[in-house]
C-alpha cells in the first residue's frame, strides 16, 4: 500500500485518494472486517466476508443491496504485485476507496441490480468453477506446479471456447472492463478507477504504458472477453462515471427481462 498509494496519487482518479481518507483505510494496518463494515456504513454501504470467488449472480445481488463482498484472505508475498484471487488487498485498496464517490457508487449498485437478473449458461458455471479452483491453488502453500499449470490450461481452454456468450458472460465482461479494469478521462491521458488496477502494483504501472491499447468505452466491451491469468492487452476509457451508467442501461435494454415475449426466451 505504501508503494501503491505513492504511485496512484499521480495516476488514479481524484476520487481514490479522497476515498482512502473517507473510508479510513491506513497504509500501516491490514483492515479487519468489523472496521471495514463500520467505515462503509458511513457512506451507505456494508461489507460481508466470503471465501474467495462466489458465483457472479450472487456477487451482483449483494452489490444491488449496497453490500461489498470482501474476500478475507490475503495474498502470498510472492504474489504481491498481482494475483487472480480476490483478497483483502483487492477489496480494501481497490473497491472500498472508489465507492466513496456517490456517482460511482450508484453505478455499482445499479450494475448489481441489472446483473443479478442476467441469464447464465452451464458454460458460465464451468468457467466460474475453473477460475475459483485456479485462485485457490495459486494462493495455497506448496501447491504442486503441475496442478497450477493444469488449472491454468483449463481456464485458458474455457476462455477460448466460450461459444455464444450468455447475458451473464456479456455483463461480466462489462464488469471486468469497468469495475475491475476501468480507466477514466481521455484515451491520451487516462486515470485509473478500476479496483483490479488500483490494488495491483504491477498492473497499475503496466496499464499506463504504450504496451496497453486504450479504447473509448462503449457497449462493444460486452463482447470483449478477458484472460484473468495475464495482464490485459487493452483497456477501456470512459469519459466520466455518468457514461458508465448510460452504457449499462443500453445493455439492459438488450436483456430478456426487458424484451419479454417469445423472442426473449429464444435469445
CSV table of C-alpha atoms in Angstrom, one decimal:
chain,number,residue,atom,x,y,z
A,1,UNK,CA,0.0,0.0,0.0
A,2,UNK,CA,2.9,2.4,0.8
A,3,UNK,CA,4.3,1.8,-2.7
A,4,UNK,CA,0.9,1.8,-4.4
A,5,UNK,CA,-0.5,4.9,-2.8
A,6,UNK,CA,2.5,7.0,-3.6
A,7,UNK,CA,2.3,5.9,-7.3
A,8,UNK,CA,-1.5,6.1,-7.5
A,9,UNK,CA,-1.5,9.7,-6.2
A,10,UNK,CA,-0.2,10.5,-9.7
A,11,UNK,CA,-2.3,8.2,-11.9
A,12,UNK,CA,-5.5,7.4,-10.1
A,13,UNK,CA,-8.8,9.3,-10.4
A,14,UNK,CA,-9.0,12.0,-7.8
A,15,UNK,CA,-11.8,10.0,-6.0
A,16,UNK,CA,-9.3,7.4,-5.0
A,17,UNK,CA,-7.2,9.5,-2.5
A,18,UNK,CA,-10.4,11.2,-1.2
A,19,UNK,CA,-11.9,7.7,-0.8
A,20,UNK,CA,-8.9,6.4,1.2
A,21,UNK,CA,-9.4,9.3,3.7
A,22,UNK,CA,-13.2,8.8,3.8
A,23,UNK,CA,-13.0,5.1,4.4
A,24,UNK,CA,-10.2,5.5,6.9
A,25,UNK,CA,-8.0,2.8,5.3
A,26,UNK,CA,-4.5,3.0,6.6
A,27,UNK,CA,-1.2,2.2,5.0
A,28,UNK,CA,0.3,0.6,8.2
A,29,UNK,CA,-2.6,-1.7,9.1
A,30,UNK,CA,-4.4,-4.6,7.4
A,31,UNK,CA,-8.1,-3.7,7.7
A,32,UNK,CA,-10.4,-6.0,9.6
A,33,UNK,CA,-14.0,-6.9,8.6
A,34,UNK,CA,-15.6,-5.1,11.5
A,35,UNK,CA,-13.6,-1.9,10.8
A,36,UNK,CA,-14.5,-2.0,7.1
A,37,UNK,CA,-18.2,-2.6,7.8
A,38,UNK,CA,-18.3,0.3,10.2
A,39,UNK,CA,-16.5,2.6,7.7
A,40,UNK,CA,-18.6,1.6,4.7
A,41,UNK,CA,-21.8,2.1,6.7
A,42,UNK,CA,-20.9,5.8,6.9
A,43,UNK,CA,-21.1,6.0,3.1
A,44,UNK,CA,-24.3,3.9,2.8
A,45,UNK,CA,-22.7,0.5,2.2
A,46,UNK,CA,-21.8,-2.6,4.2
A,47,UNK,CA,-19.3,-5.4,4.0
A,48,UNK,CA,-19.7,-9.2,4.0
A,49,UNK,CA,-16.9,-11.7,4.3
A,50,UNK,CA,-16.7,-14.6,1.7
A,51,UNK,CA,-14.3,-17.3,1.0
A,52,UNK,CA,-12.7,-16.3,-2.3
A,53,UNK,CA,-14.8,-16.2,-5.5
A,54,UNK,CA,-18.6,-16.5,-5.3
A,55,UNK,CA,-21.0,-17.1,-8.2
A,56,UNK,CA,-21.4,-13.9,-10.4
A,57,UNK,CA,-25.2,-13.7,-9.8
A,58,UNK,CA,-24.7,-13.9,-6.0
A,59,UNK,CA,-21.9,-11.3,-6.1
A,60,UNK,CA,-24.1,-8.9,-8.1
A,61,UNK,CA,-27.1,-9.4,-5.9
A,62,UNK,CA,-25.1,-8.3,-2.9
A,63,UNK,CA,-23.9,-5.3,-4.9
A,64,UNK,CA,-27.6,-4.4,-5.7
A,65,UNK,CA,-28.2,-4.0,-1.9
A,66,UNK,CA,-25.1,-1.8,-1.4
A,67,UNK,CA,-23.1,-4.7,0.1
A,68,UNK,CA,-19.4,-5.0,-0.8
A,69,UNK,CA,-18.3,-8.7,-1.0
A,70,UNK,CA,-14.9,-9.0,0.6
A,71,UNK,CA,-12.6,-12.0,0.4
A,72,UNK,CA,-11.0,-12.0,3.8
A,73,UNK,CA,-7.8,-13.8,2.7
A,74,UNK,CA,-4.5,-12.0,2.0
A,75,UNK,CA,-2.2,-12.9,-0.9
A,76,UNK,CA,1.2,-14.5,-0.5
A,77,UNK,CA,4.2,-12.3,-0.6
A,78,UNK,CA,5.5,-13.7,-3.9
A,79,UNK,CA,2.1,-12.6,-5.5
A,80,UNK,CA,2.2,-9.1,-4.0
A,81,UNK,CA,2.1,-7.4,-7.4
A,82,UNK,CA,-0.8,-9.5,-8.9
A,83,UNK,CA,-2.9,-12.5,-8.0
A,84,UNK,CA,-6.1,-13.8,-9.8
A,85,UNK,CA,-7.6,-14.5,-6.3
A,86,UNK,CA,-9.7,-11.8,-4.6
A,87,UNK,CA,-8.3,-10.8,-1.2
A,88,UNK,CA,-8.4,-8.1,1.4
A,89,UNK,CA,-5.8,-6.0,-0.5
A,90,UNK,CA,-8.0,-6.1,-3.6
A,91,UNK,CA,-11.1,-5.1,-1.7
A,92,UNK,CA,-9.6,-2.7,0.7
A,93,UNK,CA,-7.1,-1.0,-1.6
A,94,UNK,CA,-9.2,-1.3,-4.8
A,95,UNK,CA,-13.0,-1.3,-4.3
A,96,UNK,CA,-13.6,0.5,-1.0
A,97,UNK,CA,-12.0,3.8,-1.7
A,98,UNK,CA,-13.7,4.4,-5.1
A,99,UNK,CA,-17.1,3.5,-3.7
A,100,UNK,CA,-16.9,6.7,-1.6
A,101,UNK,CA,-17.6,8.6,-4.9
A,102,UNK,CA,-21.5,8.8,-4.8
A,103,UNK,CA,-21.9,8.8,-8.6
A,104,UNK,CA,-19.7,5.7,-9.0
A,105,UNK,CA,-21.4,4.0,-6.0
A,106,UNK,CA,-24.8,4.4,-7.7
A,107,UNK,CA,-23.4,2.9,-10.9
A,108,UNK,CA,-22.1,-0.1,-8.9
A,109,UNK,CA,-25.5,-0.6,-7.1
A,110,UNK,CA,-27.4,-0.3,-10.4
A,111,UNK,CA,-25.0,-2.7,-12.0
A,112,UNK,CA,-25.7,-5.3,-9.4
A,113,UNK,CA,-29.5,-4.7,-9.8
A,114,UNK,CA,-29.3,-5.4,-13.5
A,115,UNK,CA,-26.6,-8.0,-13.4
A,116,UNK,CA,-28.3,-10.4,-11.0
A,117,UNK,CA,-31.2,-10.7,-13.5
A,118,UNK,CA,-28.9,-11.8,-16.3
A,119,UNK,CA,-29.4,-15.4,-17.7
A,120,UNK,CA,-26.5,-17.8,-17.2
A,121,UNK,CA,-25.4,-20.8,-19.1
A,122,UNK,CA,-23.9,-24.1,-18.0
A,123,UNK,CA,-20.6,-22.9,-19.6
A,124,UNK,CA,-20.7,-19.8,-17.3
A,125,UNK,CA,-20.8,-22.2,-14.3
A,126,UNK,CA,-17.9,-24.3,-15.6
A,127,UNK,CA,-15.9,-21.1,-16.1
A,128,UNK,CA,-16.7,-19.9,-12.5
A,129,UNK,CA,-15.6,-23.3,-11.0
A,130,UNK,CA,-12.4,-23.3,-13.1
A,131,UNK,CA,-11.4,-19.8,-12.1
A,132,UNK,CA,-12.3,-20.4,-8.4
A,133,UNK,CA,-10.1,-23.6,-8.4
A,134,UNK,CA,-7.2,-21.8,-10.0
A,135,UNK,CA,-7.4,-18.9,-7.5
A,136,UNK,CA,-7.4,-21.4,-4.6
A,137,UNK,CA,-4.5,-23.4,-5.9
A,138,UNK,CA,-2.3,-20.4,-6.7
A,139,UNK,CA,-2.7,-19.0,-3.2
A,140,UNK,CA,-2.4,-22.3,-1.3
A,141,UNK,CA,1.0,-23.0,0.1
A,142,UNK,CA,3.1,-25.8,-1.6
A,143,UNK,CA,0.7,-26.5,-4.4
A,144,UNK,CA,2.5,-28.6,-7.0
A,145,UNK,CA,3.3,-26.6,-10.1
A,146,UNK,CA,1.7,-29.3,-12.3
A,147,UNK,CA,-1.7,-28.7,-10.6
A,148,UNK,CA,-1.5,-25.0,-11.1
A,149,UNK,CA,-0.5,-25.5,-14.8
A,150,UNK,CA,-3.4,-27.9,-15.3
A,151,UNK,CA,-5.8,-25.4,-13.7
A,152,UNK,CA,-4.5,-22.6,-15.9
A,153,UNK,CA,-4.8,-24.7,-19.0
A,154,UNK,CA,-8.4,-25.5,-18.1
A,155,UNK,CA,-9.3,-21.8,-17.6
A,156,UNK,CA,-7.5,-20.9,-20.8
A,157,UNK,CA,-9.4,-23.6,-22.8
A,158,UNK,CA,-12.8,-22.4,-21.4
A,159,UNK,CA,-11.9,-18.7,-22.1
A,160,UNK,CA,-11.1,-19.5,-25.7
A,161,UNK,CA,-14.1,-21.7,-26.2
A,162,UNK,CA,-17.0,-19.7,-24.7
A,163,UNK,CA,-19.3,-20.2,-27.7
A,164,UNK,CA,-22.2,-17.8,-28.0
A,165,UNK,CA,-21.9,-15.5,-25.0
A,166,UNK,CA,-24.8,-15.6,-22.5
A,167,UNK,CA,-26.2,-12.5,-20.8
A,168,UNK,CA,-24.2,-13.2,-17.7
A,169,UNK,CA,-21.0,-13.7,-19.7
A,170,UNK,CA,-21.5,-10.4,-21.5
A,171,UNK,CA,-22.4,-8.4,-18.4
A,172,UNK,CA,-19.4,-10.0,-16.6
A,173,UNK,CA,-17.3,-8.5,-19.5
A,174,UNK,CA,-18.7,-5.1,-18.8
A,175,UNK,CA,-18.0,-5.5,-15.1
A,176,UNK,CA,-14.4,-6.5,-15.8
A,177,UNK,CA,-13.7,-3.6,-18.2
A,178,UNK,CA,-15.2,-1.0,-15.8
A,179,UNK,CA,-15.4,-2.0,-12.1
A,180,UNK,CA,-12.2,-4.1,-12.2
A,181,UNK,CA,-10.1,-2.7,-15.0
A,182,UNK,CA,-11.6,0.6,-16.0
A,183,UNK,CA,-9.8,3.8,-17.0
A,184,UNK,CA,-11.4,7.3,-17.0
A,185,UNK,CA,-10.6,10.5,-18.8
A,186,UNK,CA,-9.3,10.6,-22.3
A,187,UNK,CA,-7.5,7.9,-24.3
A,188,UNK,CA,-4.4,10.2,-24.4
A,189,UNK,CA,-4.5,10.9,-20.7
A,190,UNK,CA,-6.4,8.3,-18.7
A,191,UNK,CA,-6.7,7.9,-15.0
A,192,UNK,CA,-7.3,4.6,-13.1
A,193,UNK,CA,-10.6,3.8,-11.2
A,194,UNK,CA,-10.9,0.0,-11.7
A,195,UNK,CA,-10.3,-1.9,-8.5
A,196,UNK,CA,-8.1,-4.6,-10.1
A,197,UNK,CA,-5.7,-1.9,-11.3
A,198,UNK,CA,-5.8,0.1,-8.0
A,199,UNK,CA,-4.9,-3.0,-6.0
A,200,UNK,CA,-2.1,-4.2,-8.3
A,201,UNK,CA,1.3,-2.6,-8.1
A,202,UNK,CA,2.3,-4.4,-11.3
A,203,UNK,CA,-0.8,-3.7,-13.5
A,204,UNK,CA,-1.3,-0.2,-12.3
A,205,UNK,CA,2.1,0.7,-13.8
A,206,UNK,CA,1.8,-1.6,-16.8
A,207,UNK,CA,-1.6,-0.2,-17.9
A,208,UNK,CA,-0.1,3.3,-18.2
A,209,UNK,CA,2.5,2.2,-20.8
A,210,UNK,CA,2.0,2.2,-24.6
A,211,UNK,CA,2.0,-1.6,-24.4
A,212,UNK,CA,-1.6,-1.5,-23.4
A,213,UNK,CA,-4.1,-0.3,-26.1
A,214,UNK,CA,-6.6,2.3,-24.8
A,215,UNK,CA,-10.1,2.1,-26.3
A,216,UNK,CA,-13.1,4.5,-25.8
A,217,UNK,CA,-15.6,2.7,-23.7
A,218,UNK,CA,-19.0,1.6,-25.3
A,219,UNK,CA,-21.3,-1.4,-25.3
A,220,UNK,CA,-19.0,-3.3,-27.6
A,221,UNK,CA,-17.0,-4.1,-24.4
A,222,UNK,CA,-19.7,-6.6,-23.6
A,223,UNK,CA,-18.3,-8.9,-26.3
A,224,UNK,CA,-14.7,-8.4,-25.4
A,225,UNK,CA,-13.7,-11.4,-23.3
A,226,UNK,CA,-10.7,-11.3,-20.9
A,227,UNK,CA,-7.9,-13.5,-19.6
A,228,UNK,CA,-7.9,-13.5,-15.8
A,229,UNK,CA,-4.4,-15.1,-15.6
A,230,UNK,CA,-2.5,-12.4,-17.6
A,231,UNK,CA,-2.1,-8.6,-17.7
A,232,UNK,CA,-4.7,-7.1,-20.1
A,233,UNK,CA,-3.5,-6.1,-23.6
A,234,UNK,CA,-6.2,-3.5,-23.9
A,235,UNK,CA,-8.3,-1.3,-21.6
A,236,UNK,CA,-11.4,0.8,-22.0
A,237,UNK,CA,-11.6,4.5,-21.1
A,238,UNK,CA,-14.8,6.2,-20.1
A,239,UNK,CA,-15.0,10.0,-20.3
A,240,UNK,CA,-16.8,10.1,-16.9
A,241,UNK,CA,-18.8,8.0,-14.5
A,242,UNK,CA,-22.1,9.1,-16.0
A,243,UNK,CA,-21.1,7.5,-19.3
A,244,UNK,CA,-20.8,4.1,-17.5
A,245,UNK,CA,-24.5,4.3,-16.4
A,246,UNK,CA,-25.6,5.2,-20.0
A,247,UNK,CA,-23.8,2.1,-21.4
A,248,UNK,CA,-25.2,-0.1,-18.6
A,249,UNK,CA,-28.8,1.0,-19.4
A,250,UNK,CA,-28.1,0.4,-23.1
A,251,UNK,CA,-27.1,-3.1,-22.3
A,252,UNK,CA,-30.1,-3.7,-20.0
A,253,UNK,CA,-32.4,-2.9,-22.9
A,254,UNK,CA,-31.0,-5.9,-24.8
A,255,UNK,CA,-31.7,-8.3,-21.9
A,256,UNK,CA,-34.6,-10.9,-21.9
A,257,UNK,CA,-36.1,-9.3,-18.8
A,258,UNK,CA,-36.6,-6.0,-20.7
A,259,UNK,CA,-37.6,-7.5,-24.1
A,260,UNK,CA,-40.1,-10.1,-22.9
A,261,UNK,CA,-42.2,-12.4,-25.0
A,262,UNK,CA,-41.1,-15.4,-27.1
A,263,UNK,CA,-38.1,-13.5,-28.6
A,264,UNK,CA,-36.6,-13.1,-25.2
A,265,UNK,CA,-36.9,-16.8,-24.4
A,266,UNK,CA,-35.3,-17.7,-27.7
A,267,UNK,CA,-32.4,-15.2,-27.0
